[in-house]
Amino acid sequence: MKTAKLYSFIDIRIEDIPIPDVGPNEALVKVKASGICSGDVMPWYIEKKAPLVIGHEPAGEIIKVGDNVKDFSPGDRVFVHHHAPCMLCSFCSRGDYVQCNEWRTSRIIPGGISEYVLIPETNLKNDTLRIPDSVSYEDAALVEPVACVVKSFKRSGIKSGDTVLMIGLGVMGAIHVMLARHFGAGKIIGADMVDYRLDKTVELGADNIINVSNTSLKEATMSLTEGKGADIVIIGPNSVEAMETGLQCIAPGGTAVLFTPAKPGESLTIDPNHLYFNDINIVTSYSCGPDDTRQSLELIERKIVSAEKLVTHRFPIDRTIDAFRTVAEAKESLKVLITFD
Ligand SMILES: [Zn+2]
Ligand SMILES: [Zn+2]
């Protein structure tokens, strides 16, 4: 089977490897669509894991199951989560699935951009979802990214009528904009420096946009919110500058969601009194767990989010390097998929 293996940021090779054997509690999926994630193109993040078969957002059809597998059968159309928790440990029992050791160490084999993917026991049992007929494979490839946004809104503590400021309007920002109303947002403001992405965001439901290449984000946010700031500020870009600016845009009582890590070694300086006297919260939102993927699939089934609106590029596996470059450039693209026959 063909797989896309990353050796360095500019060296992705299509390699032929044997189709994995299926153990008694495992299943094999023929991949139909597999997304490239914004996290896949953070060089420091992905290169420390290299060499690896890239991609972690596959959807496809089960073609073989092990002897002990009762809940799935060949022919099932599925979303597969690349990490799955044990559901038993203290982290899992409080819903902090991504802190579970099993979540951290579980993985799909060999990775998402591969003609076939082996689903190990924990992933099959705890976070593989059968998709309804009305959900396409391309839609199903969105379950994981949409689930990350579901978690982000849950952690934000958003309340009905809140003003949401989304900083960074790549695909993850676009999904936030599409779901903001569902989670109760009143006004939705999007900020980015790429016109294509700003325009797209308006189509997807933003009420106002701010082009940060020629406008001060703080001033523009204040003027759109009668000087108050946004109740919820979601910070997408992988930079401390974006975090610092984002913190200046929050209304008293509001919350900043750090949706992305900073670069290694960077530190964020905060004025504790600014937070204290304004009752400002900072929360993080790292990845997602099985409760989020289930909610995500429901939202996708209800067409609140869809591949039709988000997928801008499709490539065959042989052109994974072009797909990867398109995501890394972060210009006139949103979701980029590798699709298979
Ligand atoms: Zn992802
Ligand atoms: Zn656990």
mmCIF file of C-alpha atoms in Angstrom, residues 12-288:
data_model
loop_
_atom_site.group_PDB
_atom_site.id
_atom_site.type_symbol
_atom_site.label_atom_id
_atom_site.label_comp_id
_atom_site.label_asym_id
_atom_site.label_seq_id
_atom_site.Cartn_x
_atom_site.Cartn_y
_atom_site.Cartn_z
ATOM 1 C CA ILE A 12 7.752 13.853 1.916
ATOM 2 C CA ARG A 13 8.066 10.534 0.097
ATOM 3 C CA ILE A 14 5.420 8.158 -1.178
ATOM 4 C CA GLU A 15 6.514 4.735 0.021
ATOM 5 C CA ASP A 16 5.142 1.280 -0.576
ATOM 6 C CA ILE A 17 4.822 -0.777 2.589
ATOM 7 C CA PRO A 18 2.971 -4.019 3.391
ATOM 8 C CA ILE A 19 -0.680 -3.786 4.459
ATOM 9 C CA PRO A 20 -0.668 -4.401 8.236
ATOM 10 C CA ASP A 21 -1.918 -7.735 9.630
ATOM 11 C CA VAL A 22 -5.195 -7.499 11.541
ATOM 12 C CA GLY A 23 -5.065 -8.763 15.139
ATOM 13 C CA PRO A 24 -8.093 -10.365 16.855
ATOM 14 C CA ASN A 25 -9.329 -7.054 18.348
ATOM 15 C CA GLU A 26 -8.418 -4.769 15.448
ATOM 16 C CA ALA A 27 -9.874 -3.631 12.143
ATOM 17 C CA LEU A 28 -8.483 -2.559 8.782
ATOM 18 C CA VAL A 29 -9.857 0.462 6.956
ATOM 19 C CA LYS A 30 -9.564 1.332 3.288
ATOM 20 C CA VAL A 31 -9.082 5.085 3.484
ATOM 21 C CA LYS A 32 -11.353 7.253 1.303
ATOM 22 C CA ALA A 33 -10.458 10.765 2.481
ATOM 23 C CA SER A 34 -7.783 12.059 4.827
ATOM 24 C CA GLY A 35 -7.302 15.636 5.958
ATOM 25 C CA ILE A 36 -4.121 17.625 6.439
ATOM 26 C CA CYS A 37 -4.214 19.498 9.733
ATOM 27 C CA SER A 38 -2.770 22.922 10.533
ATOM 28 C CA GLY A 39 -0.737 21.132 13.230
ATOM 29 C CA ASP A 40 0.831 18.916 10.575
ATOM 30 C CA VAL A 41 2.508 21.968 9.060
ATOM 31 C CA MET A 42 4.043 23.435 12.238
ATOM 32 C CA PRO A 43 7.651 22.513 11.379
ATOM 33 C CA TRP A 44 8.960 22.225 14.977
ATOM 34 C CA TYR A 45 5.981 20.093 15.983
ATOM 35 C CA ILE A 46 6.003 17.641 13.117
ATOM 36 C CA GLU A 47 9.755 17.372 12.500
ATOM 37 C CA LYS A 48 10.421 16.235 16.073
ATOM 38 C CA LYS A 49 8.272 13.203 15.238
ATOM 39 C CA ALA A 50 9.931 12.527 11.826
ATOM 40 C CA PRO A 51 10.245 10.217 10.039
ATOM 41 C CA LEU A 52 6.531 9.459 10.223
ATOM 42 C CA VAL A 53 3.555 8.705 8.018
ATOM 43 C CA ILE A 54 1.742 12.025 8.195
ATOM 44 C CA GLY A 55 -1.936 12.759 8.621
ATOM 45 C CA HIS A 56 -4.300 11.898 11.426
ATOM 46 C CA GLU A 57 -7.747 12.600 9.989
ATOM 47 C CA PRO A 58 -8.770 9.534 7.986
ATOM 48 C CA ALA A 59 -12.245 8.298 7.101
ATOM 49 C CA GLY A 60 -12.989 5.163 5.144
ATOM 50 C CA GLU A 61 -14.554 1.749 4.872
ATOM 51 C CA ILE A 62 -13.779 -1.191 7.121
ATOM 52 C CA ILE A 63 -12.672 -4.093 4.943
ATOM 53 C CA LYS A 64 -11.538 -6.600 7.568
ATOM 54 C CA VAL A 65 -12.103 -7.168 11.293
ATOM 55 C CA GLY A 66 -10.375 -9.467 13.794
ATOM 56 C CA ASP A 67 -12.148 -12.577 15.152
ATOM 57 C CA ASN A 68 -13.124 -10.953 18.448
ATOM 58 C CA VAL A 69 -14.571 -7.766 16.967
ATOM 59 C CA LYS A 70 -18.346 -7.713 17.378
ATOM 60 C CA ASP A 71 -19.264 -4.032 17.035
ATOM 61 C CA PHE A 72 -17.960 -3.448 13.504
ATOM 62 C CA SER A 73 -18.043 -5.425 10.294
ATOM 63 C CA PRO A 74 -16.615 -5.131 6.791
ATOM 64 C CA GLY A 75 -18.559 -2.555 4.788
ATOM 65 C CA ASP A 76 -18.997 -0.162 7.737
ATOM 66 C CA ARG A 77 -18.236 3.445 6.817
ATOM 67 C CA VAL A 78 -16.269 5.003 9.681
ATOM 68 C CA PHE A 79 -14.485 7.953 11.190
ATOM 69 C CA VAL A 80 -11.340 6.845 13.030
ATOM 70 C CA HIS A 81 -9.783 8.934 15.786
ATOM 71 C CA HIS A 82 -5.998 8.659 15.828
ATOM 72 C CA HIS A 83 -5.870 8.857 19.634
ATOM 73 C CA ALA A 84 -8.301 7.140 21.975
ATOM 74 C CA PRO A 85 -8.413 7.167 25.774
ATOM 75 C CA CYS A 86 -8.799 4.232 28.161
ATOM 76 C CA MET A 87 -12.113 5.563 29.624
ATOM 77 C CA LEU A 88 -11.077 4.173 33.040
ATOM 78 C CA CYS A 89 -8.329 6.359 34.534
ATOM 79 C CA SER A 90 -8.812 9.427 36.735
ATOM 80 C CA PHE A 91 -8.308 11.792 33.775
ATOM 81 C CA CYS A 92 -10.901 9.965 31.699
ATOM 82 C CA SER A 93 -13.386 9.965 34.548
ATOM 83 C CA ARG A 94 -13.299 13.768 34.677
ATOM 84 C CA GLY A 95 -13.474 14.093 30.894
ATOM 85 C CA ASP A 96 -9.833 15.155 30.509
ATOM 86 C CA TYR A 97 -9.333 12.520 27.837
ATOM 87 C CA VAL A 98 -6.287 14.065 26.186
ATOM 88 C CA GLN A 99 -4.373 13.783 29.475
ATOM 89 C CA CYS A 100 -4.968 10.006 29.597
ATOM 90 C CA ASN A 101 -1.775 8.054 29.081
ATOM 91 C CA GLU A 102 -3.534 5.667 26.725
ATOM 92 C CA TRP A 103 -4.775 8.628 24.636
ATOM 93 C CA ARG A 104 -1.237 9.979 24.397
ATOM 94 C CA THR A 105 0.319 6.667 23.365
ATOM 95 C CA SER A 106 -2.422 5.251 21.126
ATOM 96 C CA ARG A 107 -2.093 5.729 17.393
ATOM 97 C CA ILE A 108 -3.416 4.488 14.091
ATOM 98 C CA ILE A 109 -1.040 2.429 11.972
ATOM 99 C CA PRO A 110 0.869 3.615 9.999
ATOM 100 C CA GLY A 111 -0.756 7.110 9.950
ATOM 101 C CA GLY A 112 -3.596 8.920 8.225
ATOM 102 C CA ILE A 113 -2.250 9.458 4.713
ATOM 103 C CA SER A 114 -2.081 5.846 3.702
ATOM 104 C CA GLU A 115 -4.202 3.648 1.440
ATOM 105 C CA TYR A 116 -5.068 1.409 4.397
ATOM 106 C CA VAL A 117 -5.078 2.131 8.127
ATOM 107 C CA LEU A 118 -5.048 -0.392 10.953
ATOM 108 C CA ILE A 119 -7.282 0.561 13.885
ATOM 109 C CA PRO A 120 -5.831 -0.822 17.143
ATOM 110 C CA GLU A 121 -8.120 -2.157 19.871
ATOM 111 C CA THR A 122 -8.441 0.991 22.017
ATOM 112 C CA ASN A 123 -9.094 3.273 19.043
ATOM 113 C CA LEU A 124 -11.659 0.824 17.652
ATOM 114 C CA LYS A 125 -13.441 0.405 20.983
ATOM 115 C CA ASN A 126 -13.356 3.962 22.267
ATOM 116 C CA ASP A 127 -13.295 6.373 19.333
ATOM 117 C CA THR A 128 -14.261 4.875 15.995
ATOM 118 C CA LEU A 129 -17.684 6.024 14.826
ATOM 119 C CA ARG A 130 -19.928 4.550 12.177
ATOM 120 C CA ILE A 131 -21.087 7.376 9.899
ATOM 121 C CA PRO A 132 -24.633 7.666 8.586
ATOM 122 C CA ASP A 133 -25.280 7.397 4.820
ATOM 123 C CA SER A 134 -26.019 11.114 4.609
ATOM 124 C CA VAL A 135 -22.446 11.910 5.726
ATOM 125 C CA SER A 136 -19.835 11.656 2.959
ATOM 126 C CA TYR A 137 -16.289 10.438 3.524
ATOM 127 C CA GLU A 138 -15.090 14.009 3.000
ATOM 128 C CA ASP A 139 -17.472 15.157 5.742
ATOM 129 C CA ALA A 140 -16.252 12.337 7.970
ATOM 130 C CA ALA A 141 -12.648 13.468 7.490
ATOM 131 C CA LEU A 142 -13.769 16.669 9.244
ATOM 132 C CA VAL A 143 -14.957 14.934 12.420
ATOM 133 C CA GLU A 144 -11.620 15.353 14.231
ATOM 134 C CA PRO A 145 -10.983 19.037 13.381
ATOM 135 C CA VAL A 146 -14.622 19.931 14.112
ATOM 136 C CA ALA A 147 -14.386 18.034 17.420
ATOM 137 C CA CYS A 148 -11.399 20.209 18.396
ATOM 138 C CA VAL A 149 -13.615 23.263 17.854
ATOM 139 C CA VAL A 150 -16.483 21.707 19.831
ATOM 140 C CA LYS A 151 -14.078 21.280 22.746
ATOM 141 C CA SER A 152 -12.811 24.840 22.303
ATOM 142 C CA PHE A 153 -16.336 26.268 22.645
ATOM 143 C CA LYS A 154 -17.134 24.029 25.609
ATOM 144 C CA ARG A 155 -13.989 25.164 27.404
ATOM 145 C CA SER A 156 -14.665 28.807 26.550
ATOM 146 C CA GLY A 157 -17.811 28.827 28.691
ATOM 147 C CA ILE A 158 -19.575 30.831 25.963
ATOM 148 C CA LYS A 159 -22.960 32.251 26.939
ATOM 149 C CA SER A 160 -25.905 33.156 24.771
ATOM 150 C CA GLY A 161 -25.410 36.506 23.036
ATOM 151 C CA ASP A 162 -21.651 36.658 23.569
ATOM 152 C CA THR A 163 -19.437 38.448 21.079
ATOM 153 C CA VAL A 164 -16.824 36.057 19.705
ATOM 154 C CA LEU A 165 -13.563 37.259 18.202
ATOM 155 C CA MET A 166 -11.760 34.601 16.144
ATOM 156 C CA ILE A 167 -8.127 35.446 15.481
ATOM 157 C CA GLY A 168 -6.740 33.484 12.505
ATOM 158 C CA LEU A 169 -9.120 32.321 9.791
ATOM 159 C CA GLY A 170 -7.562 29.209 8.346
ATOM 160 C CA VAL A 171 -9.752 26.149 8.395
ATOM 161 C CA MET A 172 -9.857 25.944 12.197
ATOM 162 C CA GLY A 173 -10.868 29.600 12.447
ATOM 163 C CA ALA A 174 -13.461 29.042 9.712
ATOM 164 C CA ILE A 175 -14.951 26.095 11.639
ATOM 165 C CA HIS A 176 -15.132 28.239 14.790
ATOM 166 C CA VAL A 177 -17.034 30.868 12.810
ATOM 167 C CA MET A 178 -19.441 28.237 11.422
ATOM 168 C CA LEU A 179 -20.154 26.811 14.887
ATOM 169 C CA ALA A 180 -20.156 30.023 16.922
ATOM 170 C CA ARG A 181 -23.857 30.720 16.360
ATOM 171 C CA HIS A 182 -24.761 27.152 17.296
ATOM 172 C CA PHE A 183 -22.969 27.642 20.614
ATOM 173 C CA GLY A 184 -24.848 30.877 21.267
ATOM 174 C CA ALA A 185 -22.721 33.678 19.825
ATOM 175 C CA GLY A 186 -24.387 37.023 19.181
ATOM 176 C CA LYS A 187 -21.817 38.934 17.165
ATOM 177 C CA ILE A 188 -19.025 37.034 15.384
ATOM 178 C CA ILE A 189 -15.856 38.903 14.404
ATOM 179 C CA GLY A 190 -13.085 37.319 12.312
ATOM 180 C CA ALA A 191 -9.506 38.600 12.064
ATOM 181 C CA ASP A 192 -6.778 37.585 9.621
ATOM 182 C CA MET A 193 -4.398 39.157 7.121
ATOM 183 C CA VAL A 194 -5.412 37.199 4.012
ATOM 184 C CA ASP A 195 -8.321 38.730 2.051
ATOM 185 C CA TYR A 196 -9.422 35.362 0.652
ATOM 186 C CA ARG A 197 -9.876 34.000 4.165
ATOM 187 C CA LEU A 198 -11.617 37.141 5.407
ATOM 188 C CA ASP A 199 -14.109 36.986 2.516
ATOM 189 C CA LYS A 200 -14.723 33.269 3.081
ATOM 190 C CA THR A 201 -15.454 33.948 6.728
ATOM 191 C CA VAL A 202 -18.200 36.392 5.814
ATOM 192 C CA GLU A 203 -19.793 33.680 3.645
ATOM 193 C CA LEU A 204 -19.563 31.318 6.607
ATOM 194 C CA GLY A 205 -21.357 33.638 9.007
ATOM 195 C CA ALA A 206 -19.016 36.306 10.427
ATOM 196 C CA ASP A 207 -20.739 39.643 11.102
ATOM 197 C CA ASN A 208 -17.555 41.704 10.937
ATOM 198 C CA ILE A 209 -14.034 41.131 9.716
ATOM 199 C CA ILE A 210 -10.768 42.828 10.608
ATOM 200 C CA ASN A 211 -7.799 42.801 8.245
ATOM 201 C CA VAL A 212 -4.886 42.892 10.684
ATOM 202 C CA SER A 213 -2.386 43.677 7.921
ATOM 203 C CA ASN A 214 -3.671 47.252 7.828
ATOM 204 C CA THR A 215 -5.718 47.726 11.020
ATOM 205 C CA SER A 216 -4.945 47.479 14.726
ATOM 206 C CA LEU A 217 -6.784 44.432 16.040
ATOM 207 C CA LYS A 218 -7.353 45.961 19.443
ATOM 208 C CA GLU A 219 -8.716 49.264 18.137
ATOM 209 C CA ALA A 220 -10.939 47.581 15.564
ATOM 210 C CA THR A 221 -12.327 45.143 18.148
ATOM 211 C CA MET A 222 -13.056 47.967 20.577
ATOM 212 C CA SER A 223 -14.830 50.023 17.953
ATOM 213 C CA LEU A 224 -16.990 47.028 16.947
ATOM 214 C CA THR A 225 -17.931 46.337 20.585
ATOM 215 C CA GLU A 226 -18.631 49.849 21.892
ATOM 216 C CA GLY A 227 -15.289 49.908 23.641
ATOM 217 C CA LYS A 228 -15.996 46.785 25.655
ATOM 218 C CA GLY A 229 -14.022 44.064 23.873
ATOM 219 C CA ALA A 230 -15.092 40.563 22.854
ATOM 220 C CA ASP A 231 -16.510 38.197 25.475
ATOM 221 C CA ILE A 232 -14.763 35.223 23.927
ATOM 222 C CA VAL A 233 -11.451 35.596 22.101
ATOM 223 C CA ILE A 234 -10.163 32.485 20.355
ATOM 224 C CA ILE A 235 -6.509 32.684 19.455
ATOM 225 C CA GLY A 236 -5.531 30.480 16.512
ATOM 226 C CA PRO A 237 -2.063 31.537 15.316
ATOM 227 C CA ASN A 238 0.974 29.670 16.636
ATOM 228 C CA SER A 239 2.576 32.818 18.119
ATOM 229 C CA VAL A 240 2.988 34.646 21.379
ATOM 230 C CA GLU A 241 2.327 37.986 19.641
ATOM 231 C CA ALA A 242 -1.154 36.779 18.664
ATOM 232 C CA MET A 243 -1.762 35.686 22.261
ATOM 233 C CA GLU A 244 -0.601 39.031 23.661
ATOM 234 C CA THR A 245 -2.776 40.987 21.244
ATOM 235 C CA GLY A 246 -5.711 38.663 21.846
ATOM 236 C CA LEU A 247 -5.534 39.272 25.598
ATOM 237 C CA GLN A 248 -5.922 42.997 24.937
ATOM 238 C CA CYS A 249 -9.190 42.428 23.083
ATOM 239 C CA ILE A 250 -11.171 40.686 25.858
ATOM 240 C CA ALA A 251 -14.167 42.254 27.547
ATOM 241 C CA PRO A 252 -14.307 42.256 31.367
ATOM 242 C CA GLY A 253 -15.560 38.864 32.519
ATOM 243 C CA GLY A 254 -14.509 37.329 29.200
ATOM 244 C CA THR A 255 -12.357 34.384 28.237
ATOM 245 C CA ALA A 256 -9.395 33.820 25.957
ATOM 246 C CA VAL A 257 -9.005 30.364 24.452
ATOM 247 C CA LEU A 258 -5.447 29.415 23.516
ATOM 248 C CA PHE A 259 -6.301 27.061 20.680
ATOM 249 C CA THR A 260 -2.715 26.478 19.501
ATOM 250 C CA PRO A 261 0.636 26.100 21.288
ATOM 251 C CA ALA A 262 3.303 28.804 21.032
ATOM 252 C CA LYS A 263 6.674 27.970 19.522
ATOM 253 C CA PRO A 264 8.972 26.057 21.887
ATOM 254 C CA GLY A 265 10.874 28.347 24.239
ATOM 255 C CA GLU A 266 8.543 31.324 23.818
ATOM 256 C CA SER A 267 7.041 32.836 26.960
ATOM 257 C CA LEU A 268 3.871 34.799 27.344
ATOM 258 C CA THR A 269 4.075 37.838 29.604
ATOM 259 C CA ILE A 270 0.808 38.767 31.227
ATOM 260 C CA ASP A 271 -0.213 41.567 33.524
ATOM 261 C CA PRO A 272 -1.947 39.713 36.370
ATOM 262 C CA ASN A 273 -3.773 42.833 37.486
ATOM 263 C CA HIS A 274 -5.299 43.290 34.052
ATOM 264 C CA LEU A 275 -6.687 39.758 34.411
ATOM 265 C CA TYR A 276 -7.583 40.166 38.085
ATOM 266 C CA PHE A 277 -9.488 43.433 38.044
ATOM 267 C CA ASN A 278 -11.296 42.504 34.835
ATOM 268 C CA ASP A 279 -12.054 38.904 35.856
ATOM 269 C CA ILE A 280 -10.512 37.653 32.627
ATOM 270 C CA ASN A 281 -10.080 33.914 32.141
ATOM 271 C CA ILE A 282 -7.504 32.168 30.045
ATOM 272 C CA VAL A 283 -8.203 28.594 29.038
ATOM 273 C CA THR A 284 -6.436 26.223 26.698
ATOM 274 C CA SER A 285 -7.991 23.746 24.315
ATOM 275 C CA TYR A 286 -5.737 20.930 23.175
ATOM 276 C CA SER A 287 -7.121 18.422 20.675
ATOM 277 C CA CYS A 288 -10.329 16.532 21.558
#
